[in-house]
Amino acid sequence: MYLGYRSWTCHVKRGRATFSVYPNPLRERCTIESYRGPIRAFTVFDVAGTIVYHFSTLGNSERLSFETYDWAEGLYVVELRTAEMIARLRVVKD
């Protein structure tokens, strides 16, 4: 799978972000927060389109955290899925 630069967008609906990833740039830990319901799954891709991290859940969490200390520096695309939407956001790892 290849993700071109046009895929790297933060989806905004009615003037409100659908989710956030912080801190950005990433260091040792990443937190993803959904504003459109519980997170069903999220996937992180590197610039080559390789899946770096994937997580699926049937839980009710709207916030998840995971470690990123062992990731290479560079640009990543986070794809978030809820019952209502699929959105993507780019992040940088320092």
XYZ file of N, CA and C in Angstrom:
282
model
N 0.843 -1.173 0.000
C 0.000 0.000 0.000
C 0.887 1.234 0.000
N 0.546 2.203 -0.797
C 1.291 3.455 -0.868
C 0.353 4.597 -0.523
N 0.787 5.452 0.361
C 0.003 6.634 0.724
C 0.688 7.859 0.157
N 0.040 8.527 -0.759
C 0.584 9.767 -1.297
C 0.337 10.907 -0.330
N 0.985 12.019 -0.571
C 0.839 13.158 0.339
C -0.591 13.662 0.412
N -1.391 13.407 -0.590
C -2.790 13.874 -0.560
C -3.631 13.094 0.435
N -3.143 11.932 0.873
C -3.850 11.144 1.877
C -3.634 11.684 3.284
N -2.686 12.579 3.456
C -2.313 13.068 4.776
C -3.148 14.282 5.150
N -4.361 14.045 5.522
C -5.237 15.151 5.880
C -5.857 14.912 7.240
N -6.177 15.970 7.905
C -6.943 15.908 9.140
C -8.383 16.224 8.756
N -9.269 15.297 8.961
C -10.656 15.503 8.579
C -11.348 16.390 9.603
N -12.002 17.423 9.136
C -12.719 18.340 10.012
C -14.161 18.378 9.549
N -15.080 18.224 10.466
C -16.493 18.191 10.136
C -17.208 19.259 10.953
N -17.932 20.130 10.286
C -18.682 21.205 10.942
C -17.791 22.035 11.866
N -16.579 22.328 11.403
C -15.695 23.183 12.167
C -15.076 22.545 13.398
N -15.198 21.229 13.531
C -14.676 20.557 14.718
C -13.849 19.351 14.305
N -12.679 19.194 14.886
C -11.819 18.060 14.559
C -12.496 16.760 14.975
N -12.238 15.694 14.224
C -12.819 14.394 14.537
C -11.983 13.618 15.538
N -10.653 13.874 15.542
C -9.794 13.250 16.540
C -8.488 14.013 16.641
N -7.747 13.731 17.698
C -6.441 14.365 17.847
C -5.412 13.327 18.259
N -4.170 13.615 17.897
C -3.025 12.788 18.262
C -2.029 13.721 18.936
N -1.586 13.375 20.115
C -0.645 14.242 20.822
C 0.299 13.415 21.682
N 1.476 13.941 21.995
C 2.018 15.199 21.481
C 2.419 15.040 20.022
N 2.514 16.108 19.321
C 2.984 16.086 17.940
C 3.972 17.227 17.793
N 5.263 16.976 17.732
C 5.877 15.696 17.389
C 5.868 14.695 18.557
N 5.855 13.403 18.166
C 5.874 12.306 19.133
C 7.264 12.158 19.729
N 7.293 11.649 20.935
C 8.581 11.325 21.557
C 8.535 9.880 22.056
N 8.143 9.660 23.297
C 8.144 8.314 23.864
C 6.763 7.683 23.936
N 5.728 8.484 23.858
C 4.363 7.989 24.018
C 3.424 8.798 23.136
N 2.370 8.148 22.677
C 1.378 8.795 21.815
C -0.006 8.568 22.408
N -0.838 9.584 22.376
C -2.222 9.466 22.821
C -3.130 9.852 21.667
N -4.155 9.040 21.435
C -5.156 9.308 20.402
C -6.485 9.513 21.104
N -7.161 10.610 20.753
C -8.439 10.931 21.371
C -9.480 11.165 20.282
N -10.600 10.455 20.373
C -11.677 10.558 19.391
C -12.760 11.500 19.899
N -13.269 12.348 18.989
C -14.387 13.231 19.318
C -15.674 12.773 18.646
N -15.631 11.592 18.018
C -16.787 11.055 17.294
C -17.136 9.649 17.752
N -17.050 9.400 19.039
C -17.434 8.103 19.575
C -16.244 7.208 19.867
N -16.511 6.028 20.428
C -15.450 5.105 20.818
C -14.573 4.679 19.636
N -13.296 4.505 19.918
C -12.340 4.064 18.902
C -12.542 2.575 18.657
N -12.765 2.209 17.399
C -12.903 0.794 17.024
C -11.564 0.213 16.601
N -10.757 1.023 15.913
C -9.440 0.575 15.451
C -8.616 1.782 15.055
N -7.307 1.615 15.129
C -6.432 2.616 14.533
C -5.196 1.922 13.997
N -4.648 2.508 12.937
C -3.476 1.975 12.266
C -2.516 3.126 12.035
N -1.225 2.859 12.221
C -0.189 3.856 11.964
C 0.669 3.348 10.816
N 0.848 4.191 9.789
C 1.652 3.862 8.611
C 2.882 4.759 8.576
N 4.005 4.212 8.083
C 5.154 5.080 7.816
C 4.994 5.669 6.416
N 5.939 6.478 5.960
C 5.791 7.152 4.666
C 5.827 6.184 3.492
N 6.344 4.979 3.694
C 6.356 3.972 2.631
C 5.039 3.201 2.572
N 4.127 3.460 3.523
C 2.846 2.771 3.546
C 2.858 1.486 4.356
N 3.962 1.208 5.039
C 4.079 0.016 5.876
C 3.353 0.241 7.199
N 2.608 -0.759 7.644
C 1.920 -0.656 8.927
C 2.948 -0.783 10.048
N 3.005 0.237 10.884
C 3.937 0.282 12.008
C 3.245 -0.183 13.289
N 1.960 0.133 13.416
C 1.211 -0.197 14.621
C -0.257 -0.334 14.243
N -0.925 -1.354 14.811
C -2.357 -1.531 14.567
C -3.007 -2.007 15.857
N -4.188 -1.486 16.122
C -4.922 -1.874 17.317
C -6.408 -1.877 16.996
N -7.097 -2.959 17.368
C -8.550 -3.059 17.206
C -9.168 -3.312 18.572
N -10.349 -2.758 18.778
C -11.035 -2.948 20.054
C -12.542 -2.884 19.845
N -13.266 -3.529 20.709
C -14.721 -3.405 20.726
C -15.158 -2.656 21.982
N -14.199 -2.065 22.660
C -14.465 -1.353 23.910
C -15.130 -0.012 23.689
N -15.258 0.720 24.766
C -15.929 2.020 24.726
C -14.975 3.178 24.943
N -13.683 2.956 24.744
C -12.696 3.995 25.015
C -12.643 5.032 23.893
N -12.609 6.289 24.275
C -12.431 7.380 23.321
C -11.020 7.940 23.393
N -10.167 7.326 24.236
C -8.769 7.753 24.354
C -7.896 6.521 24.567
N -6.827 6.426 23.772
C -5.869 5.327 23.881
C -4.458 5.883 23.848
N -3.539 5.237 24.570
C -2.131 5.637 24.572
C -1.262 4.422 24.291
N -0.127 4.659 23.643
C 0.822 3.583 23.364
C 2.218 4.176 23.242
N 3.231 3.310 23.389
C 4.623 3.753 23.373
C 5.147 3.907 21.951
N 5.988 4.926 21.751
C 6.591 5.177 20.436
C 8.100 5.371 20.540
N 8.679 5.069 21.694
C 10.111 5.337 21.909
C 11.013 4.591 20.935
N 10.568 3.427 20.427
C 11.417 2.638 19.534
C 11.144 2.895 18.047
N 10.292 3.853 17.727
C 10.024 4.190 16.324
C 11.160 5.030 15.762
N 11.410 4.876 14.479
C 12.402 5.709 13.790
C 11.855 7.132 13.647
N 12.754 8.102 13.608
C 12.333 9.481 13.369
C 11.734 9.591 11.978
N 10.724 10.439 11.836
C 10.135 10.645 10.521
C 8.654 10.945 10.585
N 8.023 10.888 9.420
C 6.610 11.210 9.255
C 5.776 9.935 9.266
N 4.627 9.979 9.942
C 3.711 8.844 10.034
C 2.287 9.334 9.770
N 1.437 8.416 9.328
C 0.018 8.709 9.131
C -0.772 7.826 10.089
N -1.625 8.452 10.903
C -2.485 7.726 11.832
C -3.881 7.675 11.221
N -4.421 6.466 11.087
C -5.789 6.289 10.590
C -6.643 5.793 11.748
N -7.713 6.502 12.036
C -8.605 6.181 13.146
C -9.961 5.767 12.600
N -10.540 4.714 13.199
C -11.878 4.250 12.810
C -12.797 4.237 14.030
N -13.969 4.815 13.848
C -15.039 4.708 14.833
C -16.236 4.136 14.085
N -17.356 3.985 14.761
C -18.559 3.498 14.090
C -19.057 4.498 13.052
N -18.727 5.790 13.225
C -19.226 6.855 12.357
C -18.291 7.280 11.241
N -16.976 7.049 11.397
C -16.057 7.658 10.433
C -14.714 6.953 10.389
N -13.978 7.273 9.328
C -12.573 6.917 9.177
C -11.855 8.229 8.889
N -10.804 8.527 9.646
C -10.080 9.786 9.456
C -8.584 9.524 9.533
N -7.809 10.405 8.915
C -6.347 10.292 8.916
C -5.717 11.616 9.342
N -4.565 11.481 9.998
C -3.821 12.651 10.443
C -2.341 12.306 10.402
N -1.520 13.235 9.967
C -0.079 12.966 9.950
C 0.559 13.463 11.237
N 1.586 12.734 11.665
C 2.346 13.088 12.860
C 3.830 12.914 12.563
N 4.655 13.559 13.372
C 6.106 13.483 13.217
C 6.683 12.850 14.468
N 7.649 11.951 14.284
C 8.383 11.361 15.412
C 9.753 12.002 15.471
N 10.091 12.633 16.608
C 11.414 13.245 16.817
C 12.375 12.218 17.357
